């Protein structure tokens, strides 16, 4: 297509209650849709929102009203898209939507367990850490700090869940060290390996070039993290070498 005839399809982002981005009312959504339709080079693609947690009714109400206003102006609304893992299981309660964009559900994480959206068994992403010091009976240090787990609390008060050790709290992180404390004896020794479910999978996966895919306890593949494009070439090379032997 010649440069002059290229058109960009855009959606109107709506604030349905999460109070992040978006137009604040259905009327404002309709007004913006009408401006888009008149703007040279733009095509109106529909409506989009990142919804408030556990409030599909707010999405349904906002989007139905916005759609009605827009259609009353003679404009079609091809797509109404919502998203977010915490409310994923309630997606059907907003039938006006045509699409749902969950992200974190691919891995799940500790914040989603704490909100009741999944269980520890549903958490696919773990950070494998090694105990490097046991300086006191109720304290141990691992080789995973904020560069591995991130300092993102996501509403929690400590830095991850040690699988199988609900008695342990990761109460402090420095860059390369995590501090584990327990009420009773911590019962760990240098060299022990621990799997940690991070508070927030999205920011952790972005810290590494590749993830090990584990099936039945064995690494079956090594996948590049494509959200790190500067590392993609290297990561693909590593994966190819690892997979081809
Ligand atoms: C616009 C948008 N859609 C979808 C998602 C996916 O959300 P979640 O990771 O909660 O599944 C996000 C995450 O921040 C987002 O910003």
CSV table of C-alpha atoms and ligand atoms in Angstrom, one decimal:
chain,number,residue,atom,x,y,z
A,1,UNK,CA,0.0,0.0,0.0
A,2,UNK,CA,1.4,3.5,-0.8
A,3,UNK,CA,2.6,5.5,2.2
A,4,UNK,CA,-0.2,8.1,1.8
A,5,UNK,CA,-2.9,5.4,2.1
A,6,UNK,CA,-1.6,3.7,5.2
A,7,UNK,CA,-4.0,3.9,8.2
A,8,UNK,CA,-3.5,3.1,11.8
A,9,UNK,CA,-6.2,1.2,13.7
A,10,UNK,CA,-6.6,2.5,17.3
A,11,UNK,CA,-8.7,1.6,20.3
A,12,UNK,CA,-10.2,4.0,22.8
A,13,UNK,CA,-8.9,3.1,26.3
A,14,UNK,CA,-11.6,3.3,29.0
A,15,UNK,CA,-11.2,3.7,32.7
A,16,UNK,CA,-13.7,1.2,34.0
A,17,UNK,CA,-12.6,1.5,37.6
A,18,UNK,CA,-9.0,0.5,37.8
A,19,UNK,CA,-8.1,4.2,37.7
A,20,UNK,CA,-5.0,3.8,35.6
A,21,UNK,CA,-5.3,5.1,32.0
A,22,UNK,CA,-8.4,5.8,29.9
A,23,UNK,CA,-11.3,8.1,29.3
A,24,UNK,CA,-13.4,8.5,32.4
A,25,UNK,CA,-16.9,8.1,31.1
A,26,UNK,CA,-18.8,6.3,28.3
A,27,UNK,CA,-19.7,9.7,26.8
A,28,UNK,CA,-16.0,10.6,26.6
A,29,UNK,CA,-15.3,7.3,24.9
A,30,UNK,CA,-17.9,8.1,22.3
A,31,UNK,CA,-16.6,11.6,21.8
A,32,UNK,CA,-13.1,10.3,21.2
A,33,UNK,CA,-14.4,7.6,18.8
A,34,UNK,CA,-16.0,10.2,16.7
A,35,UNK,CA,-12.8,12.3,16.6
A,36,UNK,CA,-10.9,9.1,15.5
A,37,UNK,CA,-13.3,8.4,12.7
A,38,UNK,CA,-12.8,11.9,11.3
A,39,UNK,CA,-9.0,11.9,11.7
A,40,UNK,CA,-7.1,11.2,8.6
A,41,UNK,CA,-4.9,8.1,8.8
A,42,UNK,CA,-6.8,6.6,11.8
A,43,UNK,CA,-9.3,3.7,11.9
A,44,UNK,CA,-11.5,3.2,15.0
A,45,UNK,CA,-10.9,-0.4,16.1
A,46,UNK,CA,-13.0,-0.4,19.3
A,47,UNK,CA,-12.8,-0.1,23.0
A,48,UNK,CA,-10.2,-1.3,25.5
A,49,UNK,CA,-9.8,-1.5,29.2
A,50,UNK,CA,-7.6,-2.9,32.0
A,51,UNK,CA,-10.5,-3.8,34.4
A,52,UNK,CA,-10.8,-3.2,38.2
A,53,UNK,CA,-10.2,-6.5,40.1
A,54,UNK,CA,-13.4,-8.4,40.8
A,55,UNK,CA,-15.8,-5.9,39.1
A,56,UNK,CA,-16.9,-7.3,35.8
A,57,UNK,CA,-20.2,-5.6,36.3
A,58,UNK,CA,-18.4,-2.2,36.1
A,59,UNK,CA,-16.8,-3.2,32.7
A,60,UNK,CA,-20.1,-4.5,31.4
A,61,UNK,CA,-22.0,-1.3,32.3
A,62,UNK,CA,-19.3,1.1,31.0
A,63,UNK,CA,-18.8,-0.8,27.8
A,64,UNK,CA,-22.5,-1.3,27.0
A,65,UNK,CA,-23.1,2.4,27.5
A,66,UNK,CA,-20.1,3.5,25.5
A,67,UNK,CA,-21.0,1.0,22.7
A,68,UNK,CA,-24.6,2.3,22.6
A,69,UNK,CA,-23.4,6.0,22.3
A,70,UNK,CA,-20.9,5.1,19.6
A,71,UNK,CA,-23.4,3.0,17.6
A,72,UNK,CA,-26.0,5.8,17.9
A,73,UNK,CA,-23.5,8.0,16.1
A,74,UNK,CA,-23.5,5.4,13.2
A,75,UNK,CA,-20.0,4.0,14.1
A,76,UNK,CA,-19.4,0.2,14.4
A,77,UNK,CA,-17.5,-1.1,17.5
A,78,UNK,CA,-15.6,-4.2,16.2
A,79,UNK,CA,-13.7,-5.0,19.3
A,80,UNK,CA,-14.2,-4.6,23.1
A,81,UNK,CA,-11.2,-5.9,24.9
A,82,UNK,CA,-10.6,-6.4,28.6
A,83,UNK,CA,-7.8,-8.2,30.4
A,84,UNK,CA,-6.0,-9.0,33.7
A,85,UNK,CA,-5.3,-12.4,35.4
A,86,UNK,CA,-6.9,-11.6,38.8
A,87,UNK,CA,-10.4,-11.3,37.2
A,88,UNK,CA,-9.8,-13.8,34.4
A,89,UNK,CA,-12.4,-16.3,35.7
A,90,UNK,CA,-15.0,-13.6,35.8
A,91,UNK,CA,-14.5,-12.6,32.1
A,92,UNK,CA,-17.8,-14.2,31.1
A,93,UNK,CA,-19.6,-11.9,33.5
A,94,UNK,CA,-19.0,-9.0,31.0
A,95,UNK,CA,-20.5,-10.6,27.8
A,96,UNK,CA,-20.2,-7.2,26.0
A,97,UNK,CA,-16.5,-7.9,25.7
A,98,UNK,CA,-15.2,-9.7,22.6
A,99,UNK,CA,-11.7,-10.4,23.8
A,100,UNK,CA,-9.8,-11.0,27.1
A,101,UNK,CA,-6.1,-10.4,27.6
A,102,UNK,CA,-4.7,-12.3,30.6
A,103,UNK,CA,-0.9,-12.1,30.9
A,104,UNK,CA,0.5,-13.3,34.2
A,105,UNK,CA,-1.7,-16.5,34.1
A,106,UNK,CA,1.0,-18.1,31.8
A,107,UNK,CA,3.1,-18.5,35.0
A,108,UNK,CA,1.0,-17.3,37.9
A,109,UNK,CA,2.8,-16.0,41.0
A,110,UNK,CA,2.6,-15.4,44.7
A,111,UNK,CA,0.4,-12.3,44.4
A,112,UNK,CA,-2.2,-14.3,42.5
A,113,UNK,CA,-2.1,-17.1,45.2
A,114,UNK,CA,-2.6,-14.4,47.9
A,115,UNK,CA,-5.7,-13.1,46.0
A,116,UNK,CA,-7.1,-16.6,45.7
A,117,UNK,CA,-6.8,-16.6,41.9
A,118,UNK,CA,-4.7,-19.8,41.9
A,119,UNK,CA,-2.8,-22.3,44.1
A,120,UNK,CA,0.9,-23.0,44.6
A,121,UNK,CA,0.5,-26.0,42.2
A,122,UNK,CA,-0.6,-23.6,39.5
A,123,UNK,CA,2.6,-21.5,39.7
A,124,UNK,CA,4.9,-22.4,36.9
A,125,UNK,CA,7.7,-19.9,37.4
A,126,UNK,CA,10.1,-20.5,40.2
A,127,UNK,CA,13.6,-19.1,41.0
A,128,UNK,CA,16.0,-21.9,42.0
A,129,UNK,CA,18.2,-20.5,44.8
A,130,UNK,CA,21.1,-22.0,46.8
A,131,UNK,CA,21.7,-21.5,50.5
A,132,UNK,CA,25.1,-19.9,50.8
A,133,UNK,CA,25.2,-19.2,54.5
A,134,UNK,CA,23.5,-20.3,57.7
A,135,UNK,CA,24.7,-17.7,60.2
A,136,UNK,CA,22.1,-18.4,62.9
A,137,UNK,CA,19.7,-21.2,63.9
A,138,UNK,CA,16.7,-19.3,62.5
A,139,UNK,CA,18.4,-17.5,59.6
A,140,UNK,CA,19.8,-18.5,56.3
A,141,UNK,CA,21.1,-16.5,53.2
A,142,UNK,CA,20.4,-17.5,49.6
A,143,UNK,CA,22.1,-16.4,46.4
A,144,UNK,CA,18.9,-14.8,45.1
A,145,UNK,CA,18.4,-11.1,45.9
A,146,UNK,CA,16.7,-8.2,44.2
A,147,UNK,CA,18.4,-9.0,40.9
A,148,UNK,CA,16.7,-12.4,40.8
A,149,UNK,CA,13.4,-11.9,42.7
A,150,UNK,CA,13.0,-8.1,42.2
A,151,UNK,CA,12.0,-5.8,45.1
A,152,UNK,CA,8.4,-5.7,43.9
A,153,UNK,CA,6.1,-6.4,46.9
A,154,UNK,CA,2.8,-6.2,44.9
A,155,UNK,CA,1.0,-5.6,48.2
A,156,UNK,CA,2.8,-8.3,50.1
A,157,UNK,CA,5.1,-7.8,53.0
A,158,UNK,CA,8.0,-10.0,52.0
A,159,UNK,CA,9.8,-11.2,48.9
A,160,UNK,CA,8.6,-14.6,47.8
A,161,UNK,CA,7.4,-18.0,48.9
A,162,UNK,CA,9.8,-20.9,49.5
A,163,UNK,CA,8.0,-23.9,48.1
A,164,UNK,CA,7.4,-26.6,50.8
A,165,UNK,CA,8.6,-24.2,53.5
A,166,UNK,CA,5.6,-22.1,54.6
A,167,UNK,CA,7.4,-21.5,57.9
A,168,UNK,CA,10.1,-19.4,56.2
A,169,UNK,CA,9.9,-15.7,55.4
A,170,UNK,CA,12.2,-14.0,52.9
A,171,UNK,CA,12.2,-10.8,54.9
A,172,UNK,CA,15.1,-8.9,53.3
A,173,UNK,CA,16.9,-8.6,50.0
A,174,UNK,CA,20.1,-7.0,48.8
A,175,UNK,CA,21.2,-7.2,45.2
A,176,UNK,CA,22.7,-10.8,45.3
A,177,UNK,CA,21.5,-12.0,48.7
A,178,UNK,CA,18.1,-13.0,50.2
A,179,UNK,CA,17.6,-13.3,53.9
A,180,UNK,CA,15.4,-16.2,55.1
A,181,UNK,CA,14.1,-16.3,58.7
A,182,UNK,CA,12.0,-18.7,60.5
A,183,UNK,CA,10.3,-18.7,63.9
A,184,UNK,CA,11.8,-22.1,64.9
A,185,UNK,CA,15.1,-23.7,63.7
A,186,UNK,CA,15.5,-23.0,60.0
A,187,UNK,CA,16.9,-26.5,59.3
A,188,UNK,CA,18.9,-25.6,56.2
A,189,UNK,CA,22.6,-26.1,55.3
A,190,UNK,CA,24.9,-24.5,52.8
A,191,UNK,CA,24.3,-25.9,49.4
A,192,UNK,CA,20.6,-26.7,49.9
A,193,UNK,CA,18.5,-25.8,46.9
A,194,UNK,CA,15.2,-24.0,47.3
A,195,UNK,CA,12.5,-23.2,44.8
A,196,UNK,CA,11.0,-19.7,45.3
A,197,UNK,CA,7.7,-18.5,43.8
A,198,UNK,CA,8.2,-14.8,43.2
A,199,UNK,CA,5.7,-12.1,44.2
A,200,UNK,CA,5.4,-10.9,40.6
A,201,UNK,CA,6.2,-13.2,37.7
A,202,UNK,CA,6.2,-10.5,35.0
A,203,UNK,CA,9.1,-8.5,36.4
A,204,UNK,CA,11.1,-11.6,37.3
A,205,UNK,CA,11.0,-13.3,33.9
A,206,UNK,CA,12.1,-10.0,32.3
A,207,UNK,CA,15.4,-10.3,34.3
A,208,UNK,CA,16.7,-13.4,32.6
A,209,UNK,CA,17.7,-14.3,29.0
A,210,UNK,CA,16.2,-17.8,29.1
A,211,UNK,CA,13.9,-19.9,31.1
A,212,UNK,CA,14.4,-23.6,31.8
A,213,UNK,CA,11.3,-25.7,30.9
A,214,UNK,CA,10.9,-28.5,33.4
A,215,UNK,CA,8.8,-31.6,32.7
A,216,UNK,CA,8.7,-34.5,35.1
A,217,UNK,CA,11.6,-33.1,37.0
A,218,UNK,CA,13.9,-32.8,34.0
A,219,UNK,CA,14.8,-29.8,31.8
A,220,UNK,CA,13.1,-30.5,28.5
A,221,UNK,CA,13.8,-27.2,26.8
A,222,UNK,CA,15.4,-23.8,27.2
A,223,UNK,CA,13.3,-20.9,25.9
A,224,UNK,CA,14.5,-17.4,25.2
A,225,UNK,CA,12.7,-14.6,26.9
A,226,UNK,CA,11.7,-12.6,23.8
A,227,UNK,CA,10.8,-9.5,25.9
A,228,UNK,CA,14.6,-9.0,26.0
A,229,UNK,CA,15.2,-8.2,22.3
A,230,UNK,CA,18.7,-7.0,22.9
A,231,UNK,CA,19.5,-10.5,24.1
A,232,UNK,CA,17.4,-12.4,21.7
A,233,UNK,CA,20.1,-13.3,19.3
A,234,UNK,CA,22.4,-14.6,22.0
A,235,UNK,CA,19.5,-16.4,23.8
A,236,UNK,CA,18.5,-18.1,20.5
A,237,UNK,CA,22.0,-19.2,20.1
A,238,UNK,CA,22.1,-20.6,23.6
A,239,UNK,CA,18.8,-22.4,23.1
A,240,UNK,CA,19.9,-23.8,19.8
A,241,UNK,CA,23.1,-25.1,21.3
A,242,UNK,CA,21.3,-26.5,24.3
A,243,UNK,CA,18.6,-28.2,22.3
A,244,UNK,CA,20.8,-29.6,19.5
A,245,UNK,CA,23.5,-30.7,22.0
B,1,LIG,C1,-3.1,-3.3,29.1
B,1,LIG,C2,-2.8,-4.6,29.8
B,1,LIG,N1,-3.5,-5.7,29.4
B,1,LIG,C3,-3.3,-6.9,29.9
B,1,LIG,C4,-2.4,-7.1,30.9
B,1,LIG,C5,-2.2,-8.4,31.5
B,1,LIG,O1,-2.6,-8.4,32.9
B,1,LIG,P1,-2.2,-9.6,33.9
B,1,LIG,O2,-0.7,-9.6,34.0
B,1,LIG,O3,-2.8,-9.1,35.2
B,1,LIG,O4,-2.8,-10.8,33.4
B,1,LIG,C6,-1.6,-6.0,31.4
B,1,LIG,C7,-0.7,-6.1,32.5
B,1,LIG,O5,-0.2,-5.2,33.1
B,1,LIG,C8,-1.9,-4.7,30.8
B,1,LIG,O6,-1.2,-3.6,31.2
